[in-house]
Short mmCIF file of C-alpha atoms in Angstrom, two decimals:
data_model
loop_
_atom_site.label_atom_id
_atom_site.label_comp_id
_atom_site.label_asym_id
_atom_site.label_seq_id
_atom_site.Cartn_x
_atom_site.Cartn_y
_atom_site.Cartn_z
CA MET D 15 -13.85 2.40 12.42
CA THR D 16 -17.00 2.56 14.49
CA TYR D 17 -19.08 -0.57 15.21
CA VAL D 18 -22.63 -0.96 15.94
CA VAL D 19 -23.54 -3.24 19.02
CA THR D 20 -26.69 -5.04 18.49
CA THR D 21 -29.18 -7.23 20.68
CA ASP D 22 -31.61 -9.97 20.27
CA TYR D 23 -34.13 -8.34 22.53
CA ASP D 24 -36.38 -5.26 22.32
CA LEU D 25 -34.76 -2.56 24.45
CA SER D 26 -36.59 -0.78 27.20
CA GLN D 27 -36.93 2.97 26.85
CA VAL D 28 -34.99 4.61 29.71
CA VAL D 29 -35.40 8.31 30.44
CA ALA D 30 -33.58 10.13 33.14
CA PRO D 31 -35.85 10.70 36.13
CA ASN D 32 -37.03 14.11 37.38
CA LEU D 33 -35.44 14.56 40.90
CA PRO D 34 -37.57 16.18 43.73
CA LEU D 35 -36.23 19.48 44.89
CA ALA D 36 -34.41 19.31 48.23
CA PRO D 37 -35.99 20.97 51.25
CA GLN D 38 -34.17 23.67 53.12
CA ASP D 39 -33.98 21.60 56.38
CA TYR D 40 -32.90 18.02 56.71
CA ASP D 41 -35.67 15.56 55.98
CA PRO D 42 -34.96 11.85 56.09
CA ARG D 43 -38.08 11.25 53.91
CA TYR D 44 -36.67 13.27 51.13
CA LEU D 45 -33.50 11.13 51.01
CA ASP D 46 -35.46 7.95 51.08
CA GLN D 47 -37.51 9.14 48.23
CA LEU D 48 -34.50 10.32 46.28
CA ASN D 49 -32.57 6.92 46.85
CA ASN D 50 -35.60 5.03 45.62
CA ILE D 51 -35.92 7.11 42.36
CA LEU D 52 -32.17 6.62 41.81
CA ARG D 53 -32.30 2.90 42.52
CA LEU D 54 -35.09 2.39 40.10
CA TYR D 55 -33.19 4.34 37.46
CA PHE D 56 -30.02 2.34 37.90
CA ASN D 57 -32.04 -0.95 37.79
CA GLN D 58 -33.29 0.05 34.36
CA LEU D 59 -29.78 0.87 33.20
CA ASP D 60 -28.55 -2.50 34.42
CA LYS D 61 -31.24 -4.27 32.46
CA ILE D 62 -30.31 -2.40 29.31
CA PHE D 63 -26.69 -3.40 29.66
CA GLY D 64 -27.46 -6.92 30.41
CA GLN D 65 -29.42 -7.24 27.19
CA LEU D 66 -26.64 -5.89 24.88
CA MET D 67 -24.12 -8.06 23.25
CA ALA D 68 -21.36 -7.54 20.57
CA THR D 69 -22.18 -9.34 17.32
CA SER D 70 -19.56 -11.88 16.07
CA SER D 71 -19.44 -9.74 12.71
CA PRO D 72 -19.70 -6.07 13.85
CA VAL D 73 -21.28 -3.68 11.25
CA PRO D 74 -18.96 -0.83 10.25
CA ILE D 75 -20.36 2.60 10.21
CA SER D 76 -18.16 5.47 9.10
CA THR D 77 -18.03 8.24 6.37
CA GLU D 78 -16.07 7.61 3.25
CA SER D 79 -13.14 9.68 4.38
CA SER D 80 -12.77 8.14 7.80
CA GLN D 81 -13.41 4.63 6.53
CA SER D 82 -10.61 4.91 4.07
CA ALA D 83 -8.20 6.47 6.43
CA ASP D 84 -8.82 4.01 9.29
CA TRP D 85 -8.99 0.98 6.98
CA GLY D 86 -5.81 1.99 5.15
CA LEU D 87 -3.97 2.30 8.53
CA GLN D 88 -4.94 -1.17 9.47
CA VAL D 89 -3.83 -2.50 6.21
CA ALA D 90 -0.52 -0.72 6.65
CA ARG D 91 -0.34 -2.30 10.15
CA GLY D 92 -0.87 -5.86 8.72
CA LEU D 93 -4.16 -6.08 10.49
CA VAL D 94 -6.51 -6.72 7.66
CA ALA D 95 -6.40 -10.46 6.48
CA GLY D 96 -5.70 -10.83 2.93
CA ALA D 97 -4.62 -7.21 2.15
CA SER D 98 -1.23 -5.67 2.12
CA GLN D 99 0.17 -2.06 1.12
CA VAL D 100 1.81 -1.58 -2.01
CA ASN D 101 4.26 1.42 -2.23
CA ILE D 102 6.20 2.17 -5.45
CA PHE D 103 8.88 4.81 -5.35
CA ALA D 104 10.61 5.63 -8.64
CA PHE D 105 13.10 8.12 -9.80
CA SER D 106 15.39 9.13 -12.77
CA ASP D 107 17.36 12.31 -13.52
CA ASN D 108 17.69 11.25 -17.17
CA VAL D 109 14.23 11.56 -18.52
CA LYS D 110 14.44 12.64 -22.27
CA THR D 111 12.24 12.99 -25.17
CA THR D 112 11.75 9.35 -25.77
CA LEU D 113 9.28 7.34 -23.59
CA TYR D 114 11.00 5.04 -21.06
CA THR D 115 9.79 3.20 -17.99
CA LEU D 116 11.03 5.24 -14.95
CA TRP D 117 13.77 3.29 -13.46
CA GLU D 118 17.58 3.40 -12.85
CA LEU D 119 18.51 2.98 -16.48
CA THR D 120 15.81 5.46 -17.94
CA GLY D 121 17.16 7.20 -21.06
CA THR D 122 19.59 4.44 -21.96
CA THR D 123 17.95 1.08 -21.68
CA GLN D 124 14.18 0.20 -21.93
CA TYR D 125 12.93 -1.98 -19.07
CA ALA D 126 12.22 -5.59 -20.19
CA PHE D 127 10.52 -8.64 -18.37
CA PRO D 128 12.25 -11.96 -18.31
CA ALA D 129 10.68 -14.26 -20.94
CA SER D 130 10.65 -17.14 -18.30
CA ALA D 131 11.65 -17.66 -14.73
CA VAL D 132 15.52 -17.56 -14.17
CA THR D 133 18.07 -17.28 -11.65
CA MET D 134 19.45 -13.78 -10.94
CA THR D 135 23.15 -12.98 -10.34
CA LEU D 136 23.56 -10.18 -7.76
CA VAL D 137 26.89 -8.06 -7.88
CA SER D 138 28.10 -4.87 -6.73
CA THR D 139 30.47 -2.36 -8.24
CA SER D 140 32.14 -1.89 -4.88
CA ALA D 141 34.12 -4.45 -2.79
CA SER D 142 32.77 -2.51 0.22
CA ASP D 143 29.46 -4.27 -0.29
CA ASN D 144 30.95 -7.41 1.21
CA THR D 145 29.49 -10.44 2.77
CA ARG D 146 27.97 -8.55 5.54
CA ALA D 147 25.68 -6.90 3.12
CA THR D 148 22.26 -8.64 2.26
CA ILE D 149 19.64 -7.85 -0.34
CA LEU D 150 15.99 -8.79 -0.07
CA ILE D 151 14.35 -9.56 -3.46
CA SER D 152 10.57 -9.62 -3.79
CA GLY D 153 9.21 -10.94 -6.88
CA LEU D 154 7.27 -13.79 -8.48
CA ASN D 155 8.09 -17.41 -9.58
CA SER D 156 7.11 -19.28 -12.70
CA SER D 157 3.62 -19.65 -11.34
CA TRP D 158 3.31 -15.97 -10.81
CA ASP D 159 3.20 -16.72 -7.03
CA ALA D 160 4.94 -14.17 -4.72
CA ILE D 161 8.40 -15.13 -3.58
CA THR D 162 11.12 -13.61 -1.64
CA GLU D 163 14.85 -14.34 -1.15
CA THR D 164 17.56 -12.74 0.83
CA VAL D 165 20.91 -12.78 -1.01
CA THR D 166 24.25 -12.20 0.66
CA LEU D 167 26.56 -10.06 -1.37
CA ASN D 168 30.19 -10.73 -2.10
CA GLY D 169 31.37 -7.38 -3.27
CA THR D 170 32.35 -7.44 -6.97
CA SER D 171 31.83 -11.25 -7.22
CA GLY D 172 28.46 -12.48 -8.31
CA VAL D 173 26.13 -14.28 -6.24
CA THR D 174 23.39 -16.44 -7.90
CA THR D 175 20.00 -16.73 -6.35
CA THR D 176 18.53 -19.94 -5.29
CA ASN D 177 15.09 -19.23 -6.68
CA GLN D 178 14.10 -18.50 -10.12
CA PHE D 179 12.40 -15.29 -10.70
CA LEU D 180 9.82 -14.48 -13.47
CA ARG D 181 9.52 -10.88 -12.08
CA ILE D 182 11.34 -8.74 -9.63
CA ASN D 183 8.98 -6.14 -8.11
CA ASN D 184 11.75 -4.52 -5.84
CA MET D 185 15.07 -5.05 -4.00
CA ILE D 186 16.02 -3.54 -0.74
CA MET D 187 19.24 -3.69 1.42
CA THR D 188 18.67 -5.14 4.48
CA SER D 189 22.12 -5.04 6.01
CA THR D 190 25.15 -3.12 4.78
CA GLY D 191 28.70 -3.98 4.20
CA THR D 192 31.16 -3.88 7.15
CA GLY D 193 31.37 -0.22 8.59
CA GLN D 194 28.89 1.21 5.96
CA THR D 195 25.54 2.75 6.35
CA THR D 196 24.20 2.05 2.77
CA ASN D 197 25.35 0.50 -0.40
CA VAL D 198 28.81 1.89 -1.62
CA GLY D 199 28.52 0.33 -5.12
CA THR D 200 25.79 0.06 -7.83
CA ILE D 201 23.99 -3.36 -7.21
CA THR D 202 22.49 -5.14 -9.99
CA ALA D 203 20.33 -8.25 -10.53
CA LYS D 204 21.00 -9.68 -14.00
CA ASN D 205 20.65 -12.85 -15.99
CA GLY D 206 22.35 -13.22 -19.37
CA GLY D 207 23.89 -9.73 -19.19
CA VAL D 208 20.18 -8.19 -18.85
CA THR D 209 19.59 -5.96 -15.70
CA TYR D 210 16.25 -6.65 -14.24
CA SER D 211 16.64 -4.72 -11.09
CA GLN D 212 19.14 -2.28 -9.79
CA ILE D 213 20.06 -0.28 -6.58
CA SER D 214 21.93 2.95 -7.28
CA ILE D 215 24.83 4.04 -5.24
CA GLY D 216 23.77 5.19 -1.75
CA VAL D 217 19.98 4.70 -2.38
CA GLY D 218 19.58 1.20 -0.58
CA ARG D 219 16.58 0.09 -2.62
CA SER D 220 15.51 -0.19 -6.30
CA GLN D 221 13.63 2.73 -7.59
CA ALA D 222 11.69 1.37 -10.61
CA ALA D 223 8.13 2.20 -11.76
CA VAL D 224 7.44 -1.47 -12.41
CA TYR D 225 5.05 -3.92 -10.74
CA SER D 226 3.77 -7.38 -11.51
CA VAL D 227 0.50 -8.48 -9.84
CA PRO D 228 0.78 -11.88 -8.12
CA ASN D 229 -1.40 -14.87 -8.88
CA GLY D 230 -4.57 -14.86 -6.84
CA TYR D 231 -4.41 -11.05 -6.09
CA THR D 232 -5.66 -7.68 -7.47
CA MET D 233 -3.76 -4.55 -6.92
CA TYR D 234 -5.84 -1.46 -6.35
CA ILE D 235 -4.21 1.92 -7.06
CA THR D 236 -5.28 4.49 -4.55
CA SER D 237 -3.04 7.46 -5.27
CA ILE D 238 -0.39 8.54 -7.68
CA ASN D 239 2.03 11.53 -7.18
CA ALA D 240 4.63 12.49 -9.85
CA PHE D 241 7.12 15.39 -9.75
CA ASN D 242 9.13 17.18 -12.46
CA GLY D 243 12.46 18.30 -11.21
CA ASP D 244 12.46 21.33 -13.54
CA ALA D 245 9.86 23.57 -12.04
CA ALA D 246 9.98 26.10 -14.95
CA PRO D 247 6.44 26.42 -16.68
CA GLY D 248 6.31 24.88 -20.09
CA ASN D 249 8.76 22.11 -19.31
CA ALA D 250 6.06 19.39 -19.94
CA ILE D 251 6.22 15.71 -19.10
CA ASN D 252 4.54 13.17 -21.07
CA TYR D 253 3.18 10.22 -19.15
CA GLN D 254 1.63 6.92 -19.92
CA VAL D 255 0.82 3.62 -18.26
CA LYS D 256 1.42 0.31 -20.03
CA THR D 257 -0.10 -2.93 -19.06
CA THR D 258 0.07 -6.48 -20.28
CA ASN D 259 -2.55 -9.08 -18.95
CA ASN D 260 -0.60 -12.35 -18.79
CA ALA D 261 -3.62 -14.33 -17.62
CA GLN D 262 -4.86 -14.11 -21.11
CA THR D 263 -4.14 -16.95 -23.53
CA HIS D 264 -2.96 -14.33 -25.97
CA PRO D 265 -1.63 -11.43 -23.61
CA VAL D 266 -2.71 -8.00 -24.82
CA THR D 267 -0.73 -4.90 -24.01
CA LEU D 268 -2.68 -1.72 -23.36
CA THR D 269 -1.91 1.85 -22.88
CA VAL D 270 -4.19 2.54 -19.97
CA LEU D 271 -3.57 6.20 -19.65
CA GLN D 272 -1.90 9.00 -21.57
CA THR D 273 -1.47 12.60 -20.26
CA ALA D 274 1.01 15.46 -20.09
CA TRP D 275 1.72 17.77 -17.13
CA ASP D 276 4.24 20.47 -16.20
CA GLN D 277 5.29 20.50 -12.54
CA LYS D 278 3.26 17.98 -10.59
CA TYR D 279 0.75 15.31 -11.37
CA GLN D 280 -1.45 13.97 -8.69
CA VAL D 281 -4.48 11.59 -8.51
CA ILE D 282 -6.35 10.48 -5.48
CA ARG D 283 -8.82 7.77 -6.53
CA ASN D 284 -12.02 7.66 -4.63
CA ASN D 285 -12.80 4.37 -6.40
CA PRO D 286 -9.39 2.69 -6.50
CA PHE D 287 -8.29 1.34 -9.91
CA PRO D 288 -7.84 -2.33 -10.17
CA TYR D 289 -5.14 -4.44 -11.88
CA THR D 290 -5.84 -8.15 -11.95
CA GLN D 291 -3.53 -11.01 -11.26
CA LYS D 292 -0.66 -11.66 -13.62
CA THR D 293 -0.68 -8.13 -15.03
CA ASP D 294 2.53 -6.25 -15.72
CA ILE D 295 2.40 -2.66 -15.18
CA GLN D 296 5.00 0.12 -16.34
CA TRP D 297 4.78 3.80 -15.57
CA GLN D 298 6.58 5.70 -18.44
CA TYR D 299 7.70 9.16 -19.01
CA SER D 300 9.29 11.46 -21.52
CA THR D 301 9.90 15.25 -21.93
CA ALA D 302 8.59 17.68 -24.41
CA SER D 303 12.31 18.77 -24.76
CA GLY D 304 15.62 18.49 -22.93
CA THR D 305 16.53 16.17 -20.05
CA HIS D 306 14.62 16.47 -16.68
CA SER D 307 14.39 14.38 -13.36
CA VAL D 308 11.19 12.82 -12.43
CA GLY D 309 10.00 11.19 -9.30
CA LEU D 310 7.06 9.01 -8.56
CA ILE D 311 5.24 8.02 -5.43
CA LEU D 312 2.52 5.38 -5.89
CA GLN D 313 0.35 3.82 -3.25
CA GLY D 314 -2.04 0.83 -3.58
CA ILE D 315 -3.44 -2.16 -1.79
CA LEU D 316 -2.86 -5.68 -2.83
CA PHE D 317 -5.92 -7.67 -2.05
CA SER D 318 -6.32 -11.45 -2.11
CA ASN D 319 -9.01 -12.68 -4.60
CA THR D 320 -10.34 -15.01 -1.91
CA ALA D 321 -10.50 -12.61 0.91
CA THR D 322 -14.03 -11.58 1.95
#
């Protein structure tokens, strides 16, 4: 991003001087005249620089493309107060003719949000995900405020969270079992037998097209890319976005978007689409026929409602 430097004074106009032509023979008077011209010129430059000062709130100047690229990079680096990057990666190889939220249990189990904040029990199907393995859960509490918790696994024995989660936005493995490089078993976060998040074998993180916007924030979608694993023309994928605004006294569920595509679906938003606080979002898919694999890459910015 480029900044304008301003001044509280009128700036003098400085023009490069016309220098005299040098004589063929040495002439001290020529050197004196040249030095005097250059001295006056540099004195004017010094005066200009002395008047300049950077404002406490620089004015950004940029084109739309450079502004979005530079500002997005600063957000990703954590250098923009009140803003953070949201990346959602989702995948299923079991997308069928019935609409399902894209997640680990697509095609067999519809995703459901907890009715209230509850503790989660984490367990692996493999004893190799032992007490050296840890999982970072990112979600929301009963007030819809963002919370995180790191849980140390115990293989096939369940470990219950300290916090109660109203929503889980993602889980990621932060350390592995002894001698491992990723999770050996399927890791689930459950309450009352219902799975609210899952890490499939060897993936190391959840892959669910589910997001709930924290209290006090707005999430702006900047780009969406989805891919159909069956590249043959005519194998259409049906797609929709479902939202529920839980900030309302009587929450309303909307179908924000419906469309169909064959091989690839891409949206780059010049004006990012906002989702307000306490909104649940699910990205859902089905096939026109057969069973296909679908992948989703979604990018957005989570922005504090009090940020300026």
